[in-house]
Tab-separated table of C-alpha atoms in Angstrom:
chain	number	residue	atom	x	y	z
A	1	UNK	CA	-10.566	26.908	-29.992
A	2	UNK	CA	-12.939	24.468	-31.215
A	3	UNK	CA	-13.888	21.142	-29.443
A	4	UNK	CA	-12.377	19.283	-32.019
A	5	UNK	CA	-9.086	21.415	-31.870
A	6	UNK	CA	-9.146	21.041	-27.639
A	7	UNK	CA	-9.120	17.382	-27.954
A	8	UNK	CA	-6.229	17.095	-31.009
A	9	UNK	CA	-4.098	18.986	-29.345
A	10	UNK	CA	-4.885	17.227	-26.224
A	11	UNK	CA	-4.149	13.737	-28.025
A	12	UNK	CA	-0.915	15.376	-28.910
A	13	UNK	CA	0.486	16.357	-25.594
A	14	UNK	CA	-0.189	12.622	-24.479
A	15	UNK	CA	1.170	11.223	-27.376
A	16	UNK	CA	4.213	13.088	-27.371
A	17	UNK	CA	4.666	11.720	-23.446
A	18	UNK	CA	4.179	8.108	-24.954
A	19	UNK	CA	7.154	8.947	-27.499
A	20	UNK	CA	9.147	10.203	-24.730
A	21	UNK	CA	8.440	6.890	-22.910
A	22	UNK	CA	9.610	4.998	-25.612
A	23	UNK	CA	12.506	6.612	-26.619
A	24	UNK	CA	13.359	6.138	-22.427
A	25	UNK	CA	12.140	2.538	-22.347
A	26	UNK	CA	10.474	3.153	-19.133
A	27	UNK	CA	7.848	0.668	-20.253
A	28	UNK	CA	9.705	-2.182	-20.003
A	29	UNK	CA	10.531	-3.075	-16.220
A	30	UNK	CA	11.617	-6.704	-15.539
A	31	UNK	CA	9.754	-6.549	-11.901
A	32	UNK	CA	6.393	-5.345	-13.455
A	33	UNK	CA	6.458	-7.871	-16.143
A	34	UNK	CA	6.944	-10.930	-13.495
A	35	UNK	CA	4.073	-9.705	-11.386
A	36	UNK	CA	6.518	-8.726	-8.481
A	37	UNK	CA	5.943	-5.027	-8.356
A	38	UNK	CA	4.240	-5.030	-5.137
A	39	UNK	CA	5.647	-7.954	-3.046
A	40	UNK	CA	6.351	-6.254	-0.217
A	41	UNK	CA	9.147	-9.260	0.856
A	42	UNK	CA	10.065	-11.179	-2.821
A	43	UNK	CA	10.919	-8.026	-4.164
A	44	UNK	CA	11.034	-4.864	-2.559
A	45	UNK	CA	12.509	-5.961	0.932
A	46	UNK	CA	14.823	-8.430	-0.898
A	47	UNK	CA	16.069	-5.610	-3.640
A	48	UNK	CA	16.892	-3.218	-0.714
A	49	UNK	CA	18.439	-5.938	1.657
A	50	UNK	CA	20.734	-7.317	-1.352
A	51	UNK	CA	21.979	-3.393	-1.462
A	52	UNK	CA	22.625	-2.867	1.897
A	53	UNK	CA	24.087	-6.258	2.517
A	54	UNK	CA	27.948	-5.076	2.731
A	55	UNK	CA	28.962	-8.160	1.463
A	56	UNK	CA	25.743	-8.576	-1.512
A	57	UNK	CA	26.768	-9.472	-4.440
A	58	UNK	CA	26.973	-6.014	-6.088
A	59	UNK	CA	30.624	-6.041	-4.506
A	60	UNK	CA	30.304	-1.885	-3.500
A	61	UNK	CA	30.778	-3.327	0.501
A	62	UNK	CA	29.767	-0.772	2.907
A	63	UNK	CA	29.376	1.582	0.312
A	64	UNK	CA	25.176	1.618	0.216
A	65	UNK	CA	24.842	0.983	3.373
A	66	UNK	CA	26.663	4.424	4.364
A	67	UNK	CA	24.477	6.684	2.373
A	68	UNK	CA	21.022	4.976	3.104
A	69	UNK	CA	22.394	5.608	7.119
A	70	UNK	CA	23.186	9.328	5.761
A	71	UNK	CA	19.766	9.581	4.033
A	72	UNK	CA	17.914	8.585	7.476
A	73	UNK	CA	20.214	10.433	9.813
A	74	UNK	CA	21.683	7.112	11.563
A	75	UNK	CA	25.013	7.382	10.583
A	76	UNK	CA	26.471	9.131	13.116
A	77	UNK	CA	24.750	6.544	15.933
A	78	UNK	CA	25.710	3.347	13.829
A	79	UNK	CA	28.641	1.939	13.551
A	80	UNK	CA	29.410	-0.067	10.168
A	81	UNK	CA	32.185	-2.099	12.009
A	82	UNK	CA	30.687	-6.343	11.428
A	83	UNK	CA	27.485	-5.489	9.818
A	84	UNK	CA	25.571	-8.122	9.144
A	85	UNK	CA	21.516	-7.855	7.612
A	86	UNK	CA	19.458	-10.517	7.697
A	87	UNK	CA	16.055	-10.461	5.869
A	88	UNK	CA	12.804	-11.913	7.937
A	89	UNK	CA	14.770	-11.925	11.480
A	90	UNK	CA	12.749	-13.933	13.990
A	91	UNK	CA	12.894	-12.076	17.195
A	92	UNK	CA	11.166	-13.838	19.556
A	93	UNK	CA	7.531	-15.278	19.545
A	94	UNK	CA	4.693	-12.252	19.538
A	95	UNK	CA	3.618	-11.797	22.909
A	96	UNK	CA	0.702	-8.888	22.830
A	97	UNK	CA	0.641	-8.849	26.546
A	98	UNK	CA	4.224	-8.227	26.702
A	99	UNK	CA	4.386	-6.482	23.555
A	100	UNK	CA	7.150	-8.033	22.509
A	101	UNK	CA	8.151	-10.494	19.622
A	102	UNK	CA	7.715	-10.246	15.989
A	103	UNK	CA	9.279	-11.084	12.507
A	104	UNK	CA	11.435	-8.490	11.181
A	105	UNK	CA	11.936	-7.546	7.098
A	106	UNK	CA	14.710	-6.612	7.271
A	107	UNK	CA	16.767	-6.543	10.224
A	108	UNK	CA	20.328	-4.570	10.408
A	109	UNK	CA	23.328	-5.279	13.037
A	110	UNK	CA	26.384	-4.547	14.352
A	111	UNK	CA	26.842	-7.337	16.964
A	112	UNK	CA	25.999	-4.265	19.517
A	113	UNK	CA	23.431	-1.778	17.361
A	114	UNK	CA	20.355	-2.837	15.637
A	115	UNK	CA	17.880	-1.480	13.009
A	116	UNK	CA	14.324	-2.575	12.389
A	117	UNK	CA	13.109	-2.011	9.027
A	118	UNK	CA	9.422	-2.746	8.666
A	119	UNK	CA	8.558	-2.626	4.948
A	120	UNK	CA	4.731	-1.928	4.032
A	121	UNK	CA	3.437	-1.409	0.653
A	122	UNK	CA	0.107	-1.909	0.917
A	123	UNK	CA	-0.585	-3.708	4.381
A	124	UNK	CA	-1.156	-1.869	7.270
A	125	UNK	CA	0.794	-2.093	10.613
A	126	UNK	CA	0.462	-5.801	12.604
A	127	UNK	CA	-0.967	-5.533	16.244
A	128	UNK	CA	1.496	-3.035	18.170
A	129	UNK	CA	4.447	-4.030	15.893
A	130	UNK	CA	6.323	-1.336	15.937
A	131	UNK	CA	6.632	-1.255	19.524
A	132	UNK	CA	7.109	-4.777	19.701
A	133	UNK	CA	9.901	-4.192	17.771
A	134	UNK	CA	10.987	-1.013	19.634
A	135	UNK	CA	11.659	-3.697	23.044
A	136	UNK	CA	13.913	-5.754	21.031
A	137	UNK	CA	17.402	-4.328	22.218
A	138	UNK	CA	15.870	-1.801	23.930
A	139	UNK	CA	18.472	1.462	24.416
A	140	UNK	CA	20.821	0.550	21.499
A	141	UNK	CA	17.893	0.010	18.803
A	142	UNK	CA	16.143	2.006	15.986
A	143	UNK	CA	13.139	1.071	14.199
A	144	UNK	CA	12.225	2.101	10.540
A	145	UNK	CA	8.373	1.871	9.822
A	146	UNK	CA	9.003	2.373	5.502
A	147	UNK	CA	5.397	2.705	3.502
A	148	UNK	CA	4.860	4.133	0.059
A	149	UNK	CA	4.151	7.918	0.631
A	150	UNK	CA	5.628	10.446	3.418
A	151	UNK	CA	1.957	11.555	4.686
A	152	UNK	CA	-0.955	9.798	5.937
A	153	UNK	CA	0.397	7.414	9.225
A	154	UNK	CA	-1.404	7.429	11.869
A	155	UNK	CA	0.560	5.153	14.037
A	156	UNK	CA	0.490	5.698	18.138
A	157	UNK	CA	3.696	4.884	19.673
A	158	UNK	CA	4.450	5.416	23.333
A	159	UNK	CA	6.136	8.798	23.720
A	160	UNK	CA	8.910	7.276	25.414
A	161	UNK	CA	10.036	5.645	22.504
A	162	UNK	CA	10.500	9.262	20.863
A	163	UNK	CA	13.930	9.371	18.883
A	164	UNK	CA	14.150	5.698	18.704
A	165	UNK	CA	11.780	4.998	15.510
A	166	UNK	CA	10.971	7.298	12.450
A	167	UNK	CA	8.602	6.698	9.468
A	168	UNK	CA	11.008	6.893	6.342
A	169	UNK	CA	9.080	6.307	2.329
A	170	UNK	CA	9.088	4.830	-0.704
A	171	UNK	CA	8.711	8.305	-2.500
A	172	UNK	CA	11.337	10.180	-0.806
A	173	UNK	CA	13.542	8.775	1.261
A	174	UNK	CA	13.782	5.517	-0.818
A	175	UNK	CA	14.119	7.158	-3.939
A	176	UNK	CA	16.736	9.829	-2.634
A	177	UNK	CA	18.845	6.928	-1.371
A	178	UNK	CA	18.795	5.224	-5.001
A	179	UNK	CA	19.406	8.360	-6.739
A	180	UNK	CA	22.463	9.249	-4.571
A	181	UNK	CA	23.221	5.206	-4.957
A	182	UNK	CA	23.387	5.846	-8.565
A	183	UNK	CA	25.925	8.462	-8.710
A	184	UNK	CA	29.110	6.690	-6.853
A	185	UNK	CA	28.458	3.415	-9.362
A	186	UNK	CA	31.248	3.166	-11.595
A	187	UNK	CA	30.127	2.891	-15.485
A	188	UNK	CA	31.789	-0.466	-15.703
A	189	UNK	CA	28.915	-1.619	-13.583
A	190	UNK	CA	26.421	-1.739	-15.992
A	191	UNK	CA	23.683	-4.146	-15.224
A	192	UNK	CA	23.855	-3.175	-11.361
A	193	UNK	CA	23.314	0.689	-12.615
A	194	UNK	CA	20.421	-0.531	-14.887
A	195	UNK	CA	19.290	-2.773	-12.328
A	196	UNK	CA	18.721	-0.248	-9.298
A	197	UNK	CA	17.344	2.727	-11.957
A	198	UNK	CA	15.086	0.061	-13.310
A	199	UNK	CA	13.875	-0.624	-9.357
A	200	UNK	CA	13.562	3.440	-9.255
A	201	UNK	CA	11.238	3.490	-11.999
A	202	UNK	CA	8.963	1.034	-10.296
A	203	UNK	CA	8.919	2.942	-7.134
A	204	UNK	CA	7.921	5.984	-8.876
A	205	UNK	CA	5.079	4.129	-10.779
A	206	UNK	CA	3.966	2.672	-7.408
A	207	UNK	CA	4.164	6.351	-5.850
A	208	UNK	CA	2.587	8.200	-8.445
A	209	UNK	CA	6.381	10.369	-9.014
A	210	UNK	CA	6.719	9.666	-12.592
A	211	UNK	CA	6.866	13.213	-14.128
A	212	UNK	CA	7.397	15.003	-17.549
A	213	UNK	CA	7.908	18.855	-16.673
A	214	UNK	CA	7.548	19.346	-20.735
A	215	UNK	CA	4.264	17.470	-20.973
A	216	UNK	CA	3.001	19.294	-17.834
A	217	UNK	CA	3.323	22.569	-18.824
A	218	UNK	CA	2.217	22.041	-22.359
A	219	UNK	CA	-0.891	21.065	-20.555
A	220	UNK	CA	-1.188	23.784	-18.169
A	221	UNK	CA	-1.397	26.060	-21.130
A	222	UNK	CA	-4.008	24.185	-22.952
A	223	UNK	CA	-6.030	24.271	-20.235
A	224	UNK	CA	-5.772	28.219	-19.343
A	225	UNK	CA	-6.590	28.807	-22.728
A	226	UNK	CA	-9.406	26.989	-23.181
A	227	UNK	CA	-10.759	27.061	-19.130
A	228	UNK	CA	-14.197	26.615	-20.118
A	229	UNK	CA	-14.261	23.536	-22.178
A	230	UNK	CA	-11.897	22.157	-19.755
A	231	UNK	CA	-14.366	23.194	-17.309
A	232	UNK	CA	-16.913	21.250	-18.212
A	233	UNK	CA	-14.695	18.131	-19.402
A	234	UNK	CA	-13.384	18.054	-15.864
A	235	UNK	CA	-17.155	18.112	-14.132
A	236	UNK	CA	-18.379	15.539	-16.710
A	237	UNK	CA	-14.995	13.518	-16.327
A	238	UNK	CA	-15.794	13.464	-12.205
A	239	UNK	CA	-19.559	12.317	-12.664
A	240	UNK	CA	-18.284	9.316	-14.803
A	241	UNK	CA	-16.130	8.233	-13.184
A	242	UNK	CA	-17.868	8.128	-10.043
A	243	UNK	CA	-20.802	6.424	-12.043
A	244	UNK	CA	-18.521	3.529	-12.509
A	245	UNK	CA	-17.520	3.277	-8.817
A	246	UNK	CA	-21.479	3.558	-7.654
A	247	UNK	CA	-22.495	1.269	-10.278
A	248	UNK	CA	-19.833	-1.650	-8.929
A	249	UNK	CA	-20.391	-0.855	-5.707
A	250	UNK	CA	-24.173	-1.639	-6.229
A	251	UNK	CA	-23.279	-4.831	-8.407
A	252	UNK	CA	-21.078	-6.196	-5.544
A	253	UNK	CA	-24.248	-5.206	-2.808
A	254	UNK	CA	-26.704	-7.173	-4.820
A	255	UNK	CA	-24.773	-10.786	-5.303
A	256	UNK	CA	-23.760	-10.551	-1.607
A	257	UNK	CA	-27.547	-10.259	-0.267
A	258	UNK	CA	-27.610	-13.925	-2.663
A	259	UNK	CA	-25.092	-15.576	-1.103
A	260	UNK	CA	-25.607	-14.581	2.847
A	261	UNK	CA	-26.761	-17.000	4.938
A	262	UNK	CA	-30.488	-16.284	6.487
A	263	UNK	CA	-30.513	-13.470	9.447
A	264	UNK	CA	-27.579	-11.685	7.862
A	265	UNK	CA	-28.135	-8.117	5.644
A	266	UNK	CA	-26.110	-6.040	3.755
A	267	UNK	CA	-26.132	-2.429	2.713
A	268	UNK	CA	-24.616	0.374	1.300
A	269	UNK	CA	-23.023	2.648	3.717
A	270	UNK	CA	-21.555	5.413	1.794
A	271	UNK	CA	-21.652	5.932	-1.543
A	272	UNK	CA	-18.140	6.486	-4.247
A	273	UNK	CA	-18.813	10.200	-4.426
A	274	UNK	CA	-17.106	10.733	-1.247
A	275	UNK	CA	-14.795	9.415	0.805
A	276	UNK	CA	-15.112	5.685	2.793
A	277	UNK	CA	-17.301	4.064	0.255
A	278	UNK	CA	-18.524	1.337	2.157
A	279	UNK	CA	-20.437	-1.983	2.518
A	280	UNK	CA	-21.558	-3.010	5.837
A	281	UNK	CA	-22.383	-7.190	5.785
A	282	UNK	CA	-24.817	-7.102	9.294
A	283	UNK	CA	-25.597	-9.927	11.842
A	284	UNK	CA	-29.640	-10.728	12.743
A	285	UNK	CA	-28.749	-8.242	15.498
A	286	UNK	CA	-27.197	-5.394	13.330
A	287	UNK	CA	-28.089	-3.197	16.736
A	288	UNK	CA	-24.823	-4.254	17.819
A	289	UNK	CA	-23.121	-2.999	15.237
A	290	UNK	CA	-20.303	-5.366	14.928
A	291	UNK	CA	-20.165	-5.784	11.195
A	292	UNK	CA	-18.053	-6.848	8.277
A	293	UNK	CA	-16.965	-4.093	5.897
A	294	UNK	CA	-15.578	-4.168	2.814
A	295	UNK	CA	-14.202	-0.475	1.497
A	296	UNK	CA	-12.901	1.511	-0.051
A	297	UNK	CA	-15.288	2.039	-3.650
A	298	UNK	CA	-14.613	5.650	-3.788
A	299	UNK	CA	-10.652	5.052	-3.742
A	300	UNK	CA	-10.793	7.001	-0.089
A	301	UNK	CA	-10.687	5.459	3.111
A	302	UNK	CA	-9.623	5.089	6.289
A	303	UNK	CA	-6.948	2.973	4.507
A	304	UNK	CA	-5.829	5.756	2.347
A	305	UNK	CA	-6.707	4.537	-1.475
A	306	UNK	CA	-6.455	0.594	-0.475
A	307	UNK	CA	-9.341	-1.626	-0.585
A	308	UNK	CA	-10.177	-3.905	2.240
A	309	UNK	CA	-13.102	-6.578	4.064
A	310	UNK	CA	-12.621	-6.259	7.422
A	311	UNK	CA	-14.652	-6.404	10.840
A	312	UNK	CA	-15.158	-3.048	12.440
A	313	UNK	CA	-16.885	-2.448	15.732
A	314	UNK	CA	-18.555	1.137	15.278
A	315	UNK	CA	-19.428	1.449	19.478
A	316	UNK	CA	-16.141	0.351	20.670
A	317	UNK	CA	-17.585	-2.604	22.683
A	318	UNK	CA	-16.305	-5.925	21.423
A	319	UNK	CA	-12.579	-5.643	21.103
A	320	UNK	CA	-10.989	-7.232	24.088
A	321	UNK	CA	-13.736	-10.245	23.613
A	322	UNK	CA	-12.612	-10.791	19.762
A	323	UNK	CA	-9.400	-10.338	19.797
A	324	UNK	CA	-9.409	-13.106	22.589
A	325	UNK	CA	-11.368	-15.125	20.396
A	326	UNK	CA	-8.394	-14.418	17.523
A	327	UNK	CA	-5.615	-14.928	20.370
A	328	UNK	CA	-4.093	-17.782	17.214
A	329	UNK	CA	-3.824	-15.340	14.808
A	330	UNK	CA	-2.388	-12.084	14.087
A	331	UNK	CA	-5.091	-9.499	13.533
A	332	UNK	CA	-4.667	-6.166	11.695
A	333	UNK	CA	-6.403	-3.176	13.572
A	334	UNK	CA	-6.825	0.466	12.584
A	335	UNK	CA	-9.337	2.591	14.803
A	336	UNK	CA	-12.418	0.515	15.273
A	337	UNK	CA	-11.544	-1.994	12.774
A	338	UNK	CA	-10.561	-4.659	14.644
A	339	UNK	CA	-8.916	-6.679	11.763
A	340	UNK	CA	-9.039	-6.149	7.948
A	341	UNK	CA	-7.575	-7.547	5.293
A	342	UNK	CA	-6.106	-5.984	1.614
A	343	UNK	CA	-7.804	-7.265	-1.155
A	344	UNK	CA	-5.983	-7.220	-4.620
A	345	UNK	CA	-7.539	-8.071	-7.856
A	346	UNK	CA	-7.371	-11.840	-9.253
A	347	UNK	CA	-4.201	-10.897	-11.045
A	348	UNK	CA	-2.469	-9.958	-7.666
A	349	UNK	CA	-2.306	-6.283	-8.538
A	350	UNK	CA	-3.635	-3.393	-6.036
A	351	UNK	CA	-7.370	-2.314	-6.104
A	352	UNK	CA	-7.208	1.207	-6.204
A	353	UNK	CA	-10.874	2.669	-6.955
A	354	UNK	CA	-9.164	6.152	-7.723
A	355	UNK	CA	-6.681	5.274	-10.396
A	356	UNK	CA	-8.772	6.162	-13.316
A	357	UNK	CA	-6.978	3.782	-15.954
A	358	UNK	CA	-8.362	1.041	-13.667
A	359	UNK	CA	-11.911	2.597	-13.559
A	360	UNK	CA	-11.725	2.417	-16.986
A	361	UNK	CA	-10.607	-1.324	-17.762
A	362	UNK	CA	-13.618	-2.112	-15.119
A	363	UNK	CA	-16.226	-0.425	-17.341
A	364	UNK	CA	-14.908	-1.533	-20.748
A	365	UNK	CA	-13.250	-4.719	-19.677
A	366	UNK	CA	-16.301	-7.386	-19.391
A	367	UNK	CA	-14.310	-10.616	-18.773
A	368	UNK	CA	-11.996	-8.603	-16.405
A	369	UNK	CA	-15.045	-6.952	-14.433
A	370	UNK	CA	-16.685	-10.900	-14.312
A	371	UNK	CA	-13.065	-12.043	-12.838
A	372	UNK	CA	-12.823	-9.438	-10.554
A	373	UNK	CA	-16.292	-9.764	-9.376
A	374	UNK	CA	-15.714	-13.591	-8.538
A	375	UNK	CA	-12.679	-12.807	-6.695
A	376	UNK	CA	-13.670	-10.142	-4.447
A	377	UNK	CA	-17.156	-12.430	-3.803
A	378	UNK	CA	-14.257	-15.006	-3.055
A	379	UNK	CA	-11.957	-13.068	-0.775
A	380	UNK	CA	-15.328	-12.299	0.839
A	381	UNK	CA	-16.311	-15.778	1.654
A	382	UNK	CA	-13.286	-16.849	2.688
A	383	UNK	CA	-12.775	-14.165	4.973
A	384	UNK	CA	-16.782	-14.078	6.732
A	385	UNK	CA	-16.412	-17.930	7.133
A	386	UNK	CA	-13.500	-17.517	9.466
A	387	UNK	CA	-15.213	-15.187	11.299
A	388	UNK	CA	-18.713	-14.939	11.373
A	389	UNK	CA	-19.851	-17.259	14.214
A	390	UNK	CA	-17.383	-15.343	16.643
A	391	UNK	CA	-19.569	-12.361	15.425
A	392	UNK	CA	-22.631	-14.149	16.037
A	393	UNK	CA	-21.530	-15.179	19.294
A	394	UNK	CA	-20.653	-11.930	20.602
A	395	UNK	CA	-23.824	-10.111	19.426
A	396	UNK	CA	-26.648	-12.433	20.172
């Protein structure tokens, strides 16, 4: 087969998925088009509360509720006698000498039983929260810990809490419980029906599920046909698109060394060819190696495919001291980050440096590149003037 031939029958196979999209209207998706796809509380922690609420207004009573408890294995310890759910349930001030206290999503009782559910799409777990939650009603508790895909947690919970949490997600256990929600929805229900398989479709965008088993295979066969010109698109379709990662990477590295104040440097950790793609922002005494970070350029990181500016303290020496200096606040740690925030773009949408339709609006996209730019120079800014004299302080 000829180049030419490859790449028509190629454009084919994809444009025969974009009919199939059409004719299912999967396009359209009320959450996507008013920007809520990945409010964690506004939309995903409200849609699932409204279904398990026995008395929500989609008039099914207990009816969700009973198969999302089947779906996580609860059923048989939790009673559905005078449930009430109640989304972010205030249960007590956070007390990280204690470990106690916290705000709960989404927060599931009996008047006896309770269930935490702690929804994360894209932030990362809040100093010791899930065993902060795990002390609230201690003995007749469970906590949920829900975040986008199954693998990947690396959370450290006191064995002695074993039994009494479990990490449930988005991509299976979510989307089971919708499915199965879906089935015992009588036809006469029509916009709930559409309304929940409309929600499934966004989950399935957000966890990379969508799949066309036609379209796949179609592919599959192109490809063993033709293995060396897919070969060699494949190695050439890497090196781009790691060219684009390196070459923002670099363009973000040179207007931060303009706008740091005098005694601070920056440079390029690793580069976007591998994983942890990083730039380290350094104080006059970068022997200390407390730094800010901002990462992930490659797409992966220590925060899976989520991109972050954070402080991290690479010898393990200044935690106690900052977070005492940050007692106010609620930090977010992870390993020897000792806080970090998620940066999205300027149009409130994840920045995921391996989603190659992204990669590709960076490099043809000028005015969207020059936005994005600002805002993650922005984010920046706001986030090393909130913290840099602590840093100072501690490593002079």
């Amino acid at each position: 087969m000829t180049n030419a031939i490859f790449f028509d029958t190629l454009k084919n196979i994809f444009k025969l998925e974009e009919e199939r999209k059409l004719k299912e209207r999967t396009q359209f998706n009320v959450f996507e088009i008013l920007k809520l796809q990945s409010n964690e509380n506004r939309t995903h922690s409200a849609f699932i509360a409204e279904l398990l609420n026995p008395h929500g207004s989609h008039l099914m009573g207990t009816t969700f509720l009973k198969l999302f408890l089947e779906v996580t294995d609860l059923l048989p310890w939790f009673s559905l006698d005078g449930v009430r759910i109640k989304l972010e349930k205030h249960i007590g001030k956070v007390d990280l000498e204690e470990i106690r206290g916290g705000r709960v999503d989404i927060f599931i009782e009996n008047g006896k039983q309770t269930i935490c559910l702690e929804n994360k799409i894209y932030a990362g777990q809040g100093h010791y929260q899930v065993e902060r939650y795990l002390k609230h009603n201690e003995g007749n508790n469970h906590v949920l810990y829900l975040t986008l895909q199954e693998d990947g947690l690396d959370l450290k919970i006191d064995h002695r809490f074993d039994g009494q949490w479990q990490h449930i997600s988005y991509s299976k256990t979510i989307i089971d419980w919708l499915e199965q929600c879906l089935t015992v929805i009588d036809e006469n229900y029509y916009l709930l029906k559409e309304s929940i398989k409309q929600y499934i479709v966004l989950v399935k965008k957000l966890t990379g599920t969508m799949e066309d088993k036609k379209s796949a295979a179609d592919l599959k066969k192109l490809i063993i046909e033709n293995i060396e010109l897919s070969r060699a698109v494949s190695v050439n379709y890497r090196e781009v698109l790691i060219d684009i990662k390196n070459e923002f990477q670099q363009e973000i590295h040179d207007l931060l060394k303009k706008q740091l104040p005098d005694g601070w440097t920056v440079a390029i950790g690793k580069k976007a060819n591998g994983p942890n793609a990083s730039i380290w922002i350094k104080p006059p005494n970068e022997q200390a190696m407390l730094w800010f970070g901002i990462e992930t350029f490659s797409g992966i990181g220590s925060f899976k495919d989520q991109f972050i500016v954070g402080v991290i303290d690479m010898k393990r020496q200044y935690g106690e001291k900052f977070t005492r200096a940050f007692e106010k606040h609620t930090l977010q740690k992870k390993d020897t980050w000792l806080d970090y925030k998620i940066i999205k773009d300027h149009e409130d949408k994840g920045l995921n440096f391996n989603d190659d339709l992204f990669l590709v609006r960076l490099e043809q996209d000028t005015d969207y590149r020059e936005a994005l730019t600002e805002h993650i120079l922005n984010v920046f800014s706001d986030y090393f003037n909130r913290s840099n004299e602590v840093i100072l302080e501690l490593t002079s």
